[in-house]
CSV table of C-alpha atoms and ligand atoms in Angstrom, one decimal:
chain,number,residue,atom,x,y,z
A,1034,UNK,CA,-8.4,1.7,-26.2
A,1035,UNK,CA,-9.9,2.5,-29.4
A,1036,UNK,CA,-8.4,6.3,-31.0
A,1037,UNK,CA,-10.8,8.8,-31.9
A,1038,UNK,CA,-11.5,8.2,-35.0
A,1039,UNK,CA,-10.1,4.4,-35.0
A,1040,UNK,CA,-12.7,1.4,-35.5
A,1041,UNK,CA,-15.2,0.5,-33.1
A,1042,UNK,CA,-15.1,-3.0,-31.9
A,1043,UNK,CA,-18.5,-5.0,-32.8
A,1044,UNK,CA,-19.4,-7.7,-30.4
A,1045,UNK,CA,-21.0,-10.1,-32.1
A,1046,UNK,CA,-22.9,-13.7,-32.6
A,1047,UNK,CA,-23.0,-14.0,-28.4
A,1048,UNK,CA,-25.6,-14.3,-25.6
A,1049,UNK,CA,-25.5,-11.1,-24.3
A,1050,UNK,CA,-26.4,-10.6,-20.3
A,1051,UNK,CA,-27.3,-7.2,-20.0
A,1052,UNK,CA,-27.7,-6.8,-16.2
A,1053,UNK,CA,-29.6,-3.7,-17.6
A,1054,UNK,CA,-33.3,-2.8,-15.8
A,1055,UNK,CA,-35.1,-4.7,-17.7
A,1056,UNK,CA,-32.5,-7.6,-17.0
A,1057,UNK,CA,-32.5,-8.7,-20.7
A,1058,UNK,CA,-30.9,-11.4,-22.0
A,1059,UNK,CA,-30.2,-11.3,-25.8
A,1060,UNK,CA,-29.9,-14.5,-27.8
A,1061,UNK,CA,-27.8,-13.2,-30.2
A,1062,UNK,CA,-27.3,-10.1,-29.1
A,1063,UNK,CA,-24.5,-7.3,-29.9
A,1064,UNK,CA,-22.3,-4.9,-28.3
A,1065,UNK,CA,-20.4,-1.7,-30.2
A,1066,UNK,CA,-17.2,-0.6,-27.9
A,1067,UNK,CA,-16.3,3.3,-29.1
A,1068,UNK,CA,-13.7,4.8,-27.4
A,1069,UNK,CA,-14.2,4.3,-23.4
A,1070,UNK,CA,-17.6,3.9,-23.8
A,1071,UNK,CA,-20.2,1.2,-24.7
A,1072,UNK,CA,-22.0,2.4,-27.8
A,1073,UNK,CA,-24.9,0.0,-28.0
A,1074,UNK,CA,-26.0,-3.2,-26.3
A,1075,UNK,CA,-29.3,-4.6,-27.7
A,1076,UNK,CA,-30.5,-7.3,-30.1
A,1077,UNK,CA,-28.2,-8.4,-32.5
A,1078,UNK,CA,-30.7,-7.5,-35.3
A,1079,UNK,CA,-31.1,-3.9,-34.5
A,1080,UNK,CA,-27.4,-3.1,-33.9
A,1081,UNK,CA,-26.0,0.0,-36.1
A,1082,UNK,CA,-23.5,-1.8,-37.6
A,1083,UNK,CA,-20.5,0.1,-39.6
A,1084,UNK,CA,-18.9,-1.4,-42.2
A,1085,UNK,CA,-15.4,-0.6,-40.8
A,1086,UNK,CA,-16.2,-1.8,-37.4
A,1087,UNK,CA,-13.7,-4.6,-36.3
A,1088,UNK,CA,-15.8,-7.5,-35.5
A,1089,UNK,CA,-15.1,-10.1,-32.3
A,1090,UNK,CA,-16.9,-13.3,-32.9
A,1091,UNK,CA,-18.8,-14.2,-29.7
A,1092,UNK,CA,-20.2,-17.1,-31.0
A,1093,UNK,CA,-20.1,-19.6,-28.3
A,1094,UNK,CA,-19.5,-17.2,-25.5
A,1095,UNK,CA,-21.6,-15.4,-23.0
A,1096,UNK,CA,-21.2,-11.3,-23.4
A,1097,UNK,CA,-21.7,-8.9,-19.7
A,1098,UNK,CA,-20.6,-6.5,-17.1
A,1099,UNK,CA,-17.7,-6.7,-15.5
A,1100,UNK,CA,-17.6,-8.4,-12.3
A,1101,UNK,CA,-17.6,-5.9,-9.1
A,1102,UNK,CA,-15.5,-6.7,-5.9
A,1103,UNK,CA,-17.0,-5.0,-3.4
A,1104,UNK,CA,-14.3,-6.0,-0.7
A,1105,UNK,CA,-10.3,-6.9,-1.2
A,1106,UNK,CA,-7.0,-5.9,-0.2
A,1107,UNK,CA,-5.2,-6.8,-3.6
A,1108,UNK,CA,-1.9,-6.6,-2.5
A,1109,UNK,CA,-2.5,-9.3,-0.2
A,1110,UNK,CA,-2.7,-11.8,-2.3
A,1111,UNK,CA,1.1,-12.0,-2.1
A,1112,UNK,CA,0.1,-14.1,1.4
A,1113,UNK,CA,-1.7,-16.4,0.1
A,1114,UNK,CA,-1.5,-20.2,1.9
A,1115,UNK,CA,0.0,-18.8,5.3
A,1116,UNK,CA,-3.1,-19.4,7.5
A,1117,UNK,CA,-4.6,-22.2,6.7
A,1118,UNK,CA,-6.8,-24.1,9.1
A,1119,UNK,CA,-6.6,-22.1,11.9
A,1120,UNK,CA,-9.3,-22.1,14.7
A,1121,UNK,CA,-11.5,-19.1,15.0
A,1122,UNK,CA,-9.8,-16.0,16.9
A,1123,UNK,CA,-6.3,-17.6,16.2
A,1124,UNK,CA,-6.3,-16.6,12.2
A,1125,UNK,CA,-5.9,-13.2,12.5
A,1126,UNK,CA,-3.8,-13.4,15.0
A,1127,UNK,CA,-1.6,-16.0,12.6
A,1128,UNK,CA,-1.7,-13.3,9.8
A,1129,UNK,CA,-0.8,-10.6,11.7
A,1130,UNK,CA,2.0,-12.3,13.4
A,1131,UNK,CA,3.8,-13.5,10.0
A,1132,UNK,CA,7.1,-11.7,10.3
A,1133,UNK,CA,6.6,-10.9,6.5
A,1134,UNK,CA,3.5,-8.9,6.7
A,1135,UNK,CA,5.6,-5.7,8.1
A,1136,UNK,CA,8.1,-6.1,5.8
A,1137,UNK,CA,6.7,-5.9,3.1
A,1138,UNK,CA,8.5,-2.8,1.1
A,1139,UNK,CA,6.3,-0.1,-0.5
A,1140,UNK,CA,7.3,-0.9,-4.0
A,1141,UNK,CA,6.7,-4.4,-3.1
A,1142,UNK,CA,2.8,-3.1,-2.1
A,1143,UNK,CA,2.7,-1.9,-5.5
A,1144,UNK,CA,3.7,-4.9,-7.1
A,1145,UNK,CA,1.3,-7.4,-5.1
A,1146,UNK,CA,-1.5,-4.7,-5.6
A,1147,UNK,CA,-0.7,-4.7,-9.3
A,1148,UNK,CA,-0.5,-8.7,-9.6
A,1149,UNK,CA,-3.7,-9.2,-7.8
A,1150,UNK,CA,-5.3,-6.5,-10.1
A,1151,UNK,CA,-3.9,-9.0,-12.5
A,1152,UNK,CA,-6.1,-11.9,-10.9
A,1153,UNK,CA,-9.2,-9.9,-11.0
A,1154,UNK,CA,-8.9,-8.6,-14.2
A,1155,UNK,CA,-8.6,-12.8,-15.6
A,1156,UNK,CA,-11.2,-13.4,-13.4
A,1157,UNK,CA,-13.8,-11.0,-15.4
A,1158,UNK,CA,-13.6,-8.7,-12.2
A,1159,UNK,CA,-13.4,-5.2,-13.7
A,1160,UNK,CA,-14.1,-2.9,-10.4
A,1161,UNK,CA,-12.9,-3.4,-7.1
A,1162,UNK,CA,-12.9,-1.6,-3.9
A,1163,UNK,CA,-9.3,-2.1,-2.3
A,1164,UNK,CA,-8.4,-0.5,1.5
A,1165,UNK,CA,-5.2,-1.0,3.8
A,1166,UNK,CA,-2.3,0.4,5.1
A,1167,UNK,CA,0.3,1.4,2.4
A,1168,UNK,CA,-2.2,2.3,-0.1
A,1169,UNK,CA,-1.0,5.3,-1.8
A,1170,UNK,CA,1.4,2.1,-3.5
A,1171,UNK,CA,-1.7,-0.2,-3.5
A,1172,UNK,CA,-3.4,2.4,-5.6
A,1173,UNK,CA,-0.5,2.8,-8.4
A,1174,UNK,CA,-0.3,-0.4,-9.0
A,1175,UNK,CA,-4.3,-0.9,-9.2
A,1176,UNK,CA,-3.9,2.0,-11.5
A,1177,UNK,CA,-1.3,0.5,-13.6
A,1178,UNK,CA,-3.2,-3.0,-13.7
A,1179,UNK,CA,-5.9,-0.5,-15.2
A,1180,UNK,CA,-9.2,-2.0,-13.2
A,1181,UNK,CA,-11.4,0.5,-12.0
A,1182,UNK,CA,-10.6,0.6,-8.3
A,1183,UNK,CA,-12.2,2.4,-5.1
A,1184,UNK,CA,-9.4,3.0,-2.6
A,1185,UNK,CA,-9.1,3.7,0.6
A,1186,UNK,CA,-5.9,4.5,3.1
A,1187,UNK,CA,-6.8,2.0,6.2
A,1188,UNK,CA,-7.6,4.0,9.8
A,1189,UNK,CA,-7.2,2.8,13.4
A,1190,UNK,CA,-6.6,4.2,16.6
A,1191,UNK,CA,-7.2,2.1,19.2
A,1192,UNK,CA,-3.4,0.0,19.1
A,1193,UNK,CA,-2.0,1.4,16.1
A,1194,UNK,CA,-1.4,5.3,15.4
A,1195,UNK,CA,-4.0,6.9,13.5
A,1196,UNK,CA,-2.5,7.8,9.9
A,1197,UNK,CA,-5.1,10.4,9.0
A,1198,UNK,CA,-2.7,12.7,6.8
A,1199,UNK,CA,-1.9,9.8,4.5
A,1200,UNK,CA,-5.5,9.0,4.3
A,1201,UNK,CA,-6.4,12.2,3.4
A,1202,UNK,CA,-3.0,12.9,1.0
A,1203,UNK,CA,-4.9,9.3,-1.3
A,1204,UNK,CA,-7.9,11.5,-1.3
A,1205,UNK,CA,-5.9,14.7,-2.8
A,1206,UNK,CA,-4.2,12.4,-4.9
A,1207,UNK,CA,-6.9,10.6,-6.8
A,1208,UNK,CA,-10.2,12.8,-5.9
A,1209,UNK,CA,-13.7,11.4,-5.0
A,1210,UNK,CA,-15.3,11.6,-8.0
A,1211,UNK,CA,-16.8,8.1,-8.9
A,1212,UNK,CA,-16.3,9.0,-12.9
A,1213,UNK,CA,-12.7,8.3,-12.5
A,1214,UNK,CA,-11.3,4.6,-12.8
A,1215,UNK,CA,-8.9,4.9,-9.7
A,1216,UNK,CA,-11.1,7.4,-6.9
A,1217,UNK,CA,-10.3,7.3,-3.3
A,1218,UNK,CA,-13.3,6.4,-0.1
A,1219,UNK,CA,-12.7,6.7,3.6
A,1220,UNK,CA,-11.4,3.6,5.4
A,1221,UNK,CA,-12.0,3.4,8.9
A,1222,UNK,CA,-10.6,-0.6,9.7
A,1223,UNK,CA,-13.8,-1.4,12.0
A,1224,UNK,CA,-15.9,-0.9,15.3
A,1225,UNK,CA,-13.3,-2.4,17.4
A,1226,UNK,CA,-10.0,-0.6,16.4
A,1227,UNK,CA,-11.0,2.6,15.6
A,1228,UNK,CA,-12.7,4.9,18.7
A,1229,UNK,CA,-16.0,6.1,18.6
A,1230,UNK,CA,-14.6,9.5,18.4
A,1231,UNK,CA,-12.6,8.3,15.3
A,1232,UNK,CA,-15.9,6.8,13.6
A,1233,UNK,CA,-17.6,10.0,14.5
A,1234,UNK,CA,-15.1,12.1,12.5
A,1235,UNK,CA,-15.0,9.9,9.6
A,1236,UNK,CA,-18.5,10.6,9.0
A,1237,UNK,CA,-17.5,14.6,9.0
A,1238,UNK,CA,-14.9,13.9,6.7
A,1239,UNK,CA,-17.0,12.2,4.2
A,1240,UNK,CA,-19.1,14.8,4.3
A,1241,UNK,CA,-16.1,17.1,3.3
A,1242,UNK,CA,-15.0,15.4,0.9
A,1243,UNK,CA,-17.9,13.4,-1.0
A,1244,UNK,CA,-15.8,10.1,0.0
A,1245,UNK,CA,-18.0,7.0,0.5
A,1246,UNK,CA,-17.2,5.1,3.6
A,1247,UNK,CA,-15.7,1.3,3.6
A,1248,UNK,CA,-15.6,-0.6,6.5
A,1249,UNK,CA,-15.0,-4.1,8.1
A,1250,UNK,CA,-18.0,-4.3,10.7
A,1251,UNK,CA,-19.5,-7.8,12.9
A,1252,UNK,CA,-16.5,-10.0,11.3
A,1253,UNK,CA,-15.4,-11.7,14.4
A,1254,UNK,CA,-16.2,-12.8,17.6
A,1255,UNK,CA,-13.2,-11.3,19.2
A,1256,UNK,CA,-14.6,-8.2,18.1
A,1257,UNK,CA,-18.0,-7.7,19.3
A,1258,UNK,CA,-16.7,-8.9,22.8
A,1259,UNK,CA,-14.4,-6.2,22.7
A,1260,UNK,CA,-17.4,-3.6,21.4
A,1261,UNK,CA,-19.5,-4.9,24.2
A,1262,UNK,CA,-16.5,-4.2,26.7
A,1263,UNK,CA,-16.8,-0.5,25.2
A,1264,UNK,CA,-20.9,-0.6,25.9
A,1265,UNK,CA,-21.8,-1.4,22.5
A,1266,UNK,CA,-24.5,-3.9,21.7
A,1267,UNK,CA,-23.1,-4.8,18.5
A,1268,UNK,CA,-21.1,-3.9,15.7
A,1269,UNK,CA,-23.6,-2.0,13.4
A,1270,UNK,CA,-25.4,-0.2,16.9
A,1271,UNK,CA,-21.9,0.8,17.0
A,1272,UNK,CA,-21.3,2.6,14.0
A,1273,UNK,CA,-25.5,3.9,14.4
A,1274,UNK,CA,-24.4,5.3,17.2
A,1275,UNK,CA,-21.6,7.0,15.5
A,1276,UNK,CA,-23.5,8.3,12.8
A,1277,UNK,CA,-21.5,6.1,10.7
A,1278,UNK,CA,-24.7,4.5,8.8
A,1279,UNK,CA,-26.4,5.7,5.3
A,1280,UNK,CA,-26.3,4.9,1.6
A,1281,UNK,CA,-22.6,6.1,1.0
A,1282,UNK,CA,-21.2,3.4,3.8
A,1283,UNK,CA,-20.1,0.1,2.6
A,1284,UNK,CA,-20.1,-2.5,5.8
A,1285,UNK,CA,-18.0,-5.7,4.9
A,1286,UNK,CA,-19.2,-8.9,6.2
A,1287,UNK,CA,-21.6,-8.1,9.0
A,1288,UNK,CA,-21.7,-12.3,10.1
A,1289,UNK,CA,-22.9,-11.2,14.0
A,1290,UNK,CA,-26.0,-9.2,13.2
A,1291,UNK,CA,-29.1,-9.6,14.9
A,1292,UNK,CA,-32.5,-8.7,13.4
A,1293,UNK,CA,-33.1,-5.6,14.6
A,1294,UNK,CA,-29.3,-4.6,13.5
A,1295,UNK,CA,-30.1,-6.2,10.2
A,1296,UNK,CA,-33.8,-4.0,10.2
A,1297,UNK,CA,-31.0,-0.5,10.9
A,1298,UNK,CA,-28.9,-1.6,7.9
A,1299,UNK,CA,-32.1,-1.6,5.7
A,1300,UNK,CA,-33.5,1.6,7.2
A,1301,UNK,CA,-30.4,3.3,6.5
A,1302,UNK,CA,-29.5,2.1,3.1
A,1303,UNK,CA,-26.4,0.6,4.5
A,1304,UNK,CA,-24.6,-1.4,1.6
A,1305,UNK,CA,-23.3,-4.9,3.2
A,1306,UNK,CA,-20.3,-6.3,1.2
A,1307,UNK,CA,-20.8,-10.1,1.8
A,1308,UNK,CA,-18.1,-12.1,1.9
A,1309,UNK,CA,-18.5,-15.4,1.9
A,1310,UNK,CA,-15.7,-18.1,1.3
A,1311,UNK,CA,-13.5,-15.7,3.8
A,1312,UNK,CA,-16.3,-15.6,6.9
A,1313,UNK,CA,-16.6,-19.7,6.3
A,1314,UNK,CA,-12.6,-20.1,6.4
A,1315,UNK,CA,-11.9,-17.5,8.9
A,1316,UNK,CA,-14.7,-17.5,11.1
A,1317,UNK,CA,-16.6,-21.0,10.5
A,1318,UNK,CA,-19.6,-19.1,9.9
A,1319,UNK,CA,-21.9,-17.8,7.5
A,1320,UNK,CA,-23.7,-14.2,7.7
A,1321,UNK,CA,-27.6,-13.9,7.4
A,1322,UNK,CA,-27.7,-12.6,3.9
A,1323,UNK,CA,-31.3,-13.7,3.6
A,1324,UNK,CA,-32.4,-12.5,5.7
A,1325,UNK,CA,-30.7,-8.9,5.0
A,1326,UNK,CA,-32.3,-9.5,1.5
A,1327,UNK,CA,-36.2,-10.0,3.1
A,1328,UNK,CA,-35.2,-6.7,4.7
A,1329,UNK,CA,-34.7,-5.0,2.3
A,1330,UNK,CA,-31.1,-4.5,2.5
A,1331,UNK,CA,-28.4,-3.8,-0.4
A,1332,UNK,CA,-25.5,-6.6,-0.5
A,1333,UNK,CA,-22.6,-7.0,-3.1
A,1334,UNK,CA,-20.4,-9.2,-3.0
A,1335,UNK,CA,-16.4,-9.7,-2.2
A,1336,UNK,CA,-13.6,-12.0,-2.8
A,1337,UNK,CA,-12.0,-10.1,0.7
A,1338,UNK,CA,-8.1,-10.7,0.4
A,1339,UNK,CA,-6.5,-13.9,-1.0
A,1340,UNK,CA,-4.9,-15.6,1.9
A,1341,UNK,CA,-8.6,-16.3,3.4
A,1342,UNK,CA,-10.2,-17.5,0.4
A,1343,UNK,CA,-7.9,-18.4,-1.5
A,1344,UNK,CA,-8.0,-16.4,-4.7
A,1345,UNK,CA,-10.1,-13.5,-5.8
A,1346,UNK,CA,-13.1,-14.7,-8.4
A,1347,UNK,CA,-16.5,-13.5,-8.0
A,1348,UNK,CA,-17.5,-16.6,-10.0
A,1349,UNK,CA,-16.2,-19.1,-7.2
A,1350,UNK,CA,-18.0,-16.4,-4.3
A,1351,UNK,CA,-21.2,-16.3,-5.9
A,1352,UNK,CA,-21.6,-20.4,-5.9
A,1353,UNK,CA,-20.5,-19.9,-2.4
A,1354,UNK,CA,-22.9,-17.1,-1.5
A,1355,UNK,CA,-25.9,-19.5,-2.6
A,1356,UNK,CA,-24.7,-22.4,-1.1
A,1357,UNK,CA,-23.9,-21.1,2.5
A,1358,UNK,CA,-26.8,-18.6,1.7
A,1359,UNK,CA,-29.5,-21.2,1.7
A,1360,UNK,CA,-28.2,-23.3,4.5
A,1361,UNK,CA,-27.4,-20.5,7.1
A,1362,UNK,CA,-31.5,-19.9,5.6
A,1363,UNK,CA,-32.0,-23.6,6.0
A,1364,UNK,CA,-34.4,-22.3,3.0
A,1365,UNK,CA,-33.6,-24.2,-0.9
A,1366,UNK,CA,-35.2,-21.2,-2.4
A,1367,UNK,CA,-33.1,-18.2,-0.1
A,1368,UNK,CA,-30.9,-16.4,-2.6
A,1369,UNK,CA,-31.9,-17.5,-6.6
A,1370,UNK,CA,-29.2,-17.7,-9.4
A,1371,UNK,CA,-30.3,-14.2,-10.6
A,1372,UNK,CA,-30.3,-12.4,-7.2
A,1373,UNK,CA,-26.1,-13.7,-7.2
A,1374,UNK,CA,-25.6,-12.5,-10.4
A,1375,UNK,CA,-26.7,-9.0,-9.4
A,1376,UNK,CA,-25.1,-8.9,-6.2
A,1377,UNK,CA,-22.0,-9.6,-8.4
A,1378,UNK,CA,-22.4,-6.7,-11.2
A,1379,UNK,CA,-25.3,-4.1,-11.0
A,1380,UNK,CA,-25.5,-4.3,-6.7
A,1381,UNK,CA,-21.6,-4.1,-6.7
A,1382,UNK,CA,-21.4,-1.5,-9.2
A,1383,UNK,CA,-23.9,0.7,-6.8
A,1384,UNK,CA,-22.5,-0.1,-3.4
A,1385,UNK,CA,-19.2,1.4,-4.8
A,1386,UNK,CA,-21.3,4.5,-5.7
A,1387,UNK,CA,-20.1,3.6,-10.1
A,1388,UNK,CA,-23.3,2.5,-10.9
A,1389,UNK,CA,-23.8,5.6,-13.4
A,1390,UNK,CA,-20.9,4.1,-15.1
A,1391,UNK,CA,-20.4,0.3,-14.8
A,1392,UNK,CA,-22.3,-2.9,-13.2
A,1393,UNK,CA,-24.5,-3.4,-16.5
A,1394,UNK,CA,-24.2,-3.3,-20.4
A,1395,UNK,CA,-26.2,0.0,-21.4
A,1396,UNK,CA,-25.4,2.6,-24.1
A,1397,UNK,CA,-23.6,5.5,-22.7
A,1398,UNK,CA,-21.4,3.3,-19.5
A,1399,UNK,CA,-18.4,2.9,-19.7
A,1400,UNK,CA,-17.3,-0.2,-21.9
A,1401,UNK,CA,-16.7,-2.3,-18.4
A,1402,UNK,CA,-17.4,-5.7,-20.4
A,1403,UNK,CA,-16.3,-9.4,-20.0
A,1404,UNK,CA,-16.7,-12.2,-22.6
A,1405,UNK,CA,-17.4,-15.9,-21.1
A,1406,UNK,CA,-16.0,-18.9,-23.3
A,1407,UNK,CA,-18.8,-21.9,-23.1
A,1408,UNK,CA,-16.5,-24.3,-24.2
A,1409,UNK,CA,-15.7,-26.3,-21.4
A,1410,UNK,CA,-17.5,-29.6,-21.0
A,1411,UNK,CA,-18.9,-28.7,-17.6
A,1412,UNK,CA,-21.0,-26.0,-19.7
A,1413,UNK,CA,-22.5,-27.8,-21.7
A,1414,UNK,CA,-25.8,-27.8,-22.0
A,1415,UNK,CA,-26.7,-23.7,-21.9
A,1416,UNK,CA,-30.1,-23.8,-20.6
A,1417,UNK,CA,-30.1,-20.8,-18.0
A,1418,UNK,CA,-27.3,-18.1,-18.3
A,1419,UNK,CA,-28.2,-16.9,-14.8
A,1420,UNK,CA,-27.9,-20.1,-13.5
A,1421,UNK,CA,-24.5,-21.4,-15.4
A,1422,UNK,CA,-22.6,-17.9,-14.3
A,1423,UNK,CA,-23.6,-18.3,-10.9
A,1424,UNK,CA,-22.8,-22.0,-10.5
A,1425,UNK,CA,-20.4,-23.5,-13.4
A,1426,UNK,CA,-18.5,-20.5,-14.8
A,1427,UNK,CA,-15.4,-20.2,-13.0
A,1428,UNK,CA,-12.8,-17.0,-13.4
A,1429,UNK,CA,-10.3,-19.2,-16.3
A,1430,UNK,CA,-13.5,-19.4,-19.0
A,1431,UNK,CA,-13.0,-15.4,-19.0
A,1432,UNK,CA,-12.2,-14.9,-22.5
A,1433,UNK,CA,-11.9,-11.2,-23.2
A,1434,UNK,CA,-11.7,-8.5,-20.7
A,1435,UNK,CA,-12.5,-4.2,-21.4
A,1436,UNK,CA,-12.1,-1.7,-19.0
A,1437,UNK,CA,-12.9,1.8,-20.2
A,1438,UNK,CA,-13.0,0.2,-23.7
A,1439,UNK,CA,-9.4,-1.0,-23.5
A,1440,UNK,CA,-8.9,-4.1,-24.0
A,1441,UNK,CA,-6.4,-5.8,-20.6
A,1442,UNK,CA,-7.1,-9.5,-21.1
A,1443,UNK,CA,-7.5,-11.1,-25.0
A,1444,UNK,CA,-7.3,-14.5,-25.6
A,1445,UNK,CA,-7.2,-15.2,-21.7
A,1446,UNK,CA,-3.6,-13.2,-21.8
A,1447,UNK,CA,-2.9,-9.7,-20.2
A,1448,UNK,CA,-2.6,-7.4,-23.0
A,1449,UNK,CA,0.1,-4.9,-21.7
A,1450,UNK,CA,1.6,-7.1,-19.0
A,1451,UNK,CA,4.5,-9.8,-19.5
A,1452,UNK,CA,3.6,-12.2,-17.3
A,1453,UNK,CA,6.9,-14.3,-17.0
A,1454,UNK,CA,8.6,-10.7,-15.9
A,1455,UNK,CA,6.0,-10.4,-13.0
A,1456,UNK,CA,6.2,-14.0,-12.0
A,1457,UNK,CA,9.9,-13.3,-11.5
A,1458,UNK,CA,9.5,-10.1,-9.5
A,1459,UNK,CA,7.0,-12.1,-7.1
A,1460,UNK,CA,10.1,-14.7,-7.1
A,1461,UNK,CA,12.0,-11.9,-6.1
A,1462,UNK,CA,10.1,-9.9,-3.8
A,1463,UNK,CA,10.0,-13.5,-1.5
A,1464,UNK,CA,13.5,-14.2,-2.1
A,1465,UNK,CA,14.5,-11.1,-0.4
A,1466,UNK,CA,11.6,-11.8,2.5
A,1467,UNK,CA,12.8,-14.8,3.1
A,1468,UNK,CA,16.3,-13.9,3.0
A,1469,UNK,CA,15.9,-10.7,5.2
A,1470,UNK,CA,14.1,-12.7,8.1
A,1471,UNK,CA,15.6,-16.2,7.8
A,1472,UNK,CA,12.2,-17.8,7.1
A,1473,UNK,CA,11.1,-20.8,5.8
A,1474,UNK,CA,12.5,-21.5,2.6
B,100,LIG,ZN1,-11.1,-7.0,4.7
C-alpha cells in the first residue's frame, strides 16, 4: 500500500476497461492508485498527473476491476483431483466420503484457505465470497492472503448439528459492514439440509445483523427429491416459502428451476451465483441462465470450489458461462461477451453487496484493480476487449494485481508470500494426511 504522503502509482499507456456506467473503454487510458483508493480512471489525456507519481507502463496490457467470485470454498482447493468422473448423485457422495476431508486440522483450513486466496489473487480475482465449516480459519487465512472476502460459517441441521454459535462468533469477529475487506454473511448450506424452521430463522438473523444471506439452492437432483419428500415444489419455492428470498440473498447455482421459480428470483431481486464448469462436472448439466437474464434476474458468477472445476479463474468460467449459456439456450446470441464480463466484475461486486466499493474502476472505489498482459500469441489481434477477456484471456496473463491499493501480485509473483515455503507446507499438510490415515501415497 502506498503511505500517506508516499507516491501515487500512475497507470499508464493501457486499454483501460472501466466496467464503470457508462461501460467505457479508454484507448489509452489512465489510472492514479492513492493510498487504498483509486484516485482517477479516465482518458489518458485528462489524467492529473504529478510529477512525483511513480509510473507503471501499461502499454500492451489491458487495465480493470478485479474479478468477483461470487461462490467458493477456498480452502478446498487442497482436494483438488479426488472426484473425477463420477456419475451424477455419486460425486458428492465421493467428496464427502474422502477419509481426508474430516481431518483436515484447523490450521491446515487456514493454510488451504490462504493458498487458494493465493489462486484467486493470480487469477485477477480480487473479491470472493467463501462459506463452510471451519471458517473462523478459512477467514484468517483469506485475510492474510489480503483479497476482499465475504465469509460465512456453513449451517445445517437436518444430519449434521447446527453450529449456530460459531456462525454468529465469525459475525462478531469480522462485522457486516461491506466497507471492510474481510466481512462476515449468513450461511445456511441449502433447502435440503437445513429445516424450514432453520431457513426461517436465518432470515431473522439477517435481519439482526445486516448479514447478507449465501446459499447453495436447486444444485442436485438428490436434492429436490428430497425437498419434494418435505412438500416442497422446488428449491427456490422452498426458500419463498421461508422468507428466505430478496436482494441481500445470494442463491448458488439454481440448475433445477422452472419458469415460474425463475419469474420469483426476478420478482424478488434474488442474486443467482452461476456456476458453471462445476454444475457441467458435477451434475452433467447446465442451469437456464438465459433465461434468468430475459427475466430480469441478477447473476454473478463463481469458480465454486476447486475439486469440481478444477481451479478457481473467472476467466476460464466466463468462456464456460457462454458456451454452456448458449447451448442450454440453444440460442448463438443468449449471453454476449459483455453481459460475461459484468457478471464477472460489476454484477459480482453487487451480489456480494461491495458494489459501493469494488466491481468497476471509478474515482473514489477502492483501488480493486488488475492488469492483463496481451502478449501471448493467442491475443493477438485486439479487436474487442470484451470479447478477448471473456474468451482468450486466461488467469496466467494477469500481470499486476491491487487490493485496497496494495499491491499482492507484480510481475505475476505474490508480493508478500514466498511461494516455495507454502508449496512445502501443502507438501506437508498431505504428508501428515496421508500418514495419519494410511492413504494412497
Ligand atoms: Zn458450494
Amino acid at each position: 500500500m502506498t503511505d500517506a504522503g508516499a507516491a501515487r502509482l500512475l497507470l499508464t499507456g493501457g486499454v483501460v476497461v472501466t466496467l464503470n456506467a457508462r461501460r467505457e473503454i479508454l484507448a489509452p487510458g489512465a489510472v492514479i492508485i492513492e493510498g487504498p483508493r483509486i484516485a482517477y480512471a479516465g482518458p489518458a489525456g485528462r489524467a492529473p498527473v504529478r510529477d512525483d507519481d511513480e509510473r507503471v507502463d501499461c502499454r500492451g496490457h489491458l487495465v480493470m476491476p478485479g474479478l468477483v467470485n461470487a461462490h467458493t470454498h477456498a480452502a478446498m482447493g487442497m482436494f483438488r483431483g479426488l472426484a473425477e468422473d463420477r456419475p451424477r448423485d455419486e460425486w458428492a457422495r465421493t467428496m464427502y466420503a474422502l477419509p481426508y476431508l474430516d481431518h483436515l486440522r484447523p490450521d491446515e483450513y487456514r493454510h488451504g484457505a490462504f493458498l487458494g486466496a493465493l489462486e484467486m489473487l493470480s487469477n485477477g480475482i480480487t473479491a470472493t465470497a467463501d462459506r463452510g465449516s471451519f471458517m473462523e480459519f478459512s477467514a484468517d487465512g483469506l485475510d492474510a492472503a489480503g483479497i476482499r472476502a465475504v465469509v460465512s460459517h456453513t449451517l445445517f441441521d437436518v444430519d449434521r448439528p447446527l453450529e449456530l454459535d460459531r456462525a454468529l462468533a465469525l459475525v462478531n469477529r469480522w462485522g457486516t459492514d461491506p466497507a471492510s475487506r474481510v466481512h462476515c454473511g449468513l450461511g445456511p448450506h441449502a433447502p435440503d439440509t437445513c429445516s424450514d424452521a432453520l431457513l426461517r430463522r436465518v432470515r431473522a438473523l439477517a435481519g439482526e445483523t445486516g448479514a447478507r444471506v449465501f446459499v447453495h439452492c436447486a444444485q442436485s437432483d438428490r436434492e429436490i427429491a428430497a425437498l419434494r419428500g418435505r412438500g416442497h415444489r422446488g428449491a427456490v419455492r422452498c426458500l419463498w416459502d421461508a422468507g428466505l428470498l430478496g436482494a441481500d440473498v445470494v442463491a448458488a447455482h439454481c440448475v433445477y428451476v422452472d419458469d415460474e421459480e425463475i419469474q420469483l428470483l426476478a420478482d424478488t431481486g434474488t442474486w443467482v451465483a452461476h456456476c458453471p464448469a462445476s454444475n457441467a462436472k458435477i451434475e452433467g448439466r447446465a442451469a437456464p441462465v438465459a433465461s434468468m437474464l430475459r427475466a430480469g434476474v441478477g447473476v454473478a458468477l463463481g469458480t465454486d470450489w476447486a475439486p469440481s472445476n478444477n481451479g478457481m479463474d473467472l476467466f476460464d468460467e466466463m468462456k464456460t458461462a457462454g458456451l454452456l449459456g448458449k447451448v442450454r439456450s440453444d440460442d448463438a446470441a443468449a449471453l454476449p461477451a459483455g453481459r460475461l464480463l459484468e457478471m464477472a466484475t460489476v454484477d459480482g461486486a453487487r451480489a456480494l453487496g461491495i458494489d459501493a466499493h469494488a466491481g468497476s474502476l471509478e474515482a473514489g472505489k477502492r483501488a480493486d484493480v488488475i492488469v492483463v498482459a496481451l502478449d501471448a500469441l493467442r491475443l493477438e489481434p485486439l479487436h474487442d476487449p470484451a470479447a478477448a477477456l471473456a474468451y482468450t484471456v486466461k488467469g496466467q496473463d494477469v500481470r499486476h494485481v491491487w487490493v485496497d491499493g496494495r499491491w499482492l501480485i507484480r510481475d505475476r509473483r505474490p508480493t508478500h508470500v514466498d511461494v516455495d515455503a507454502l508449496r512445502a507446507e501443502t507438501e506437508r499438510v498431505w504428508r501428515r494426511l496421508r500418514g495419519s490415515l494410511r492413504g494412497p501415497a
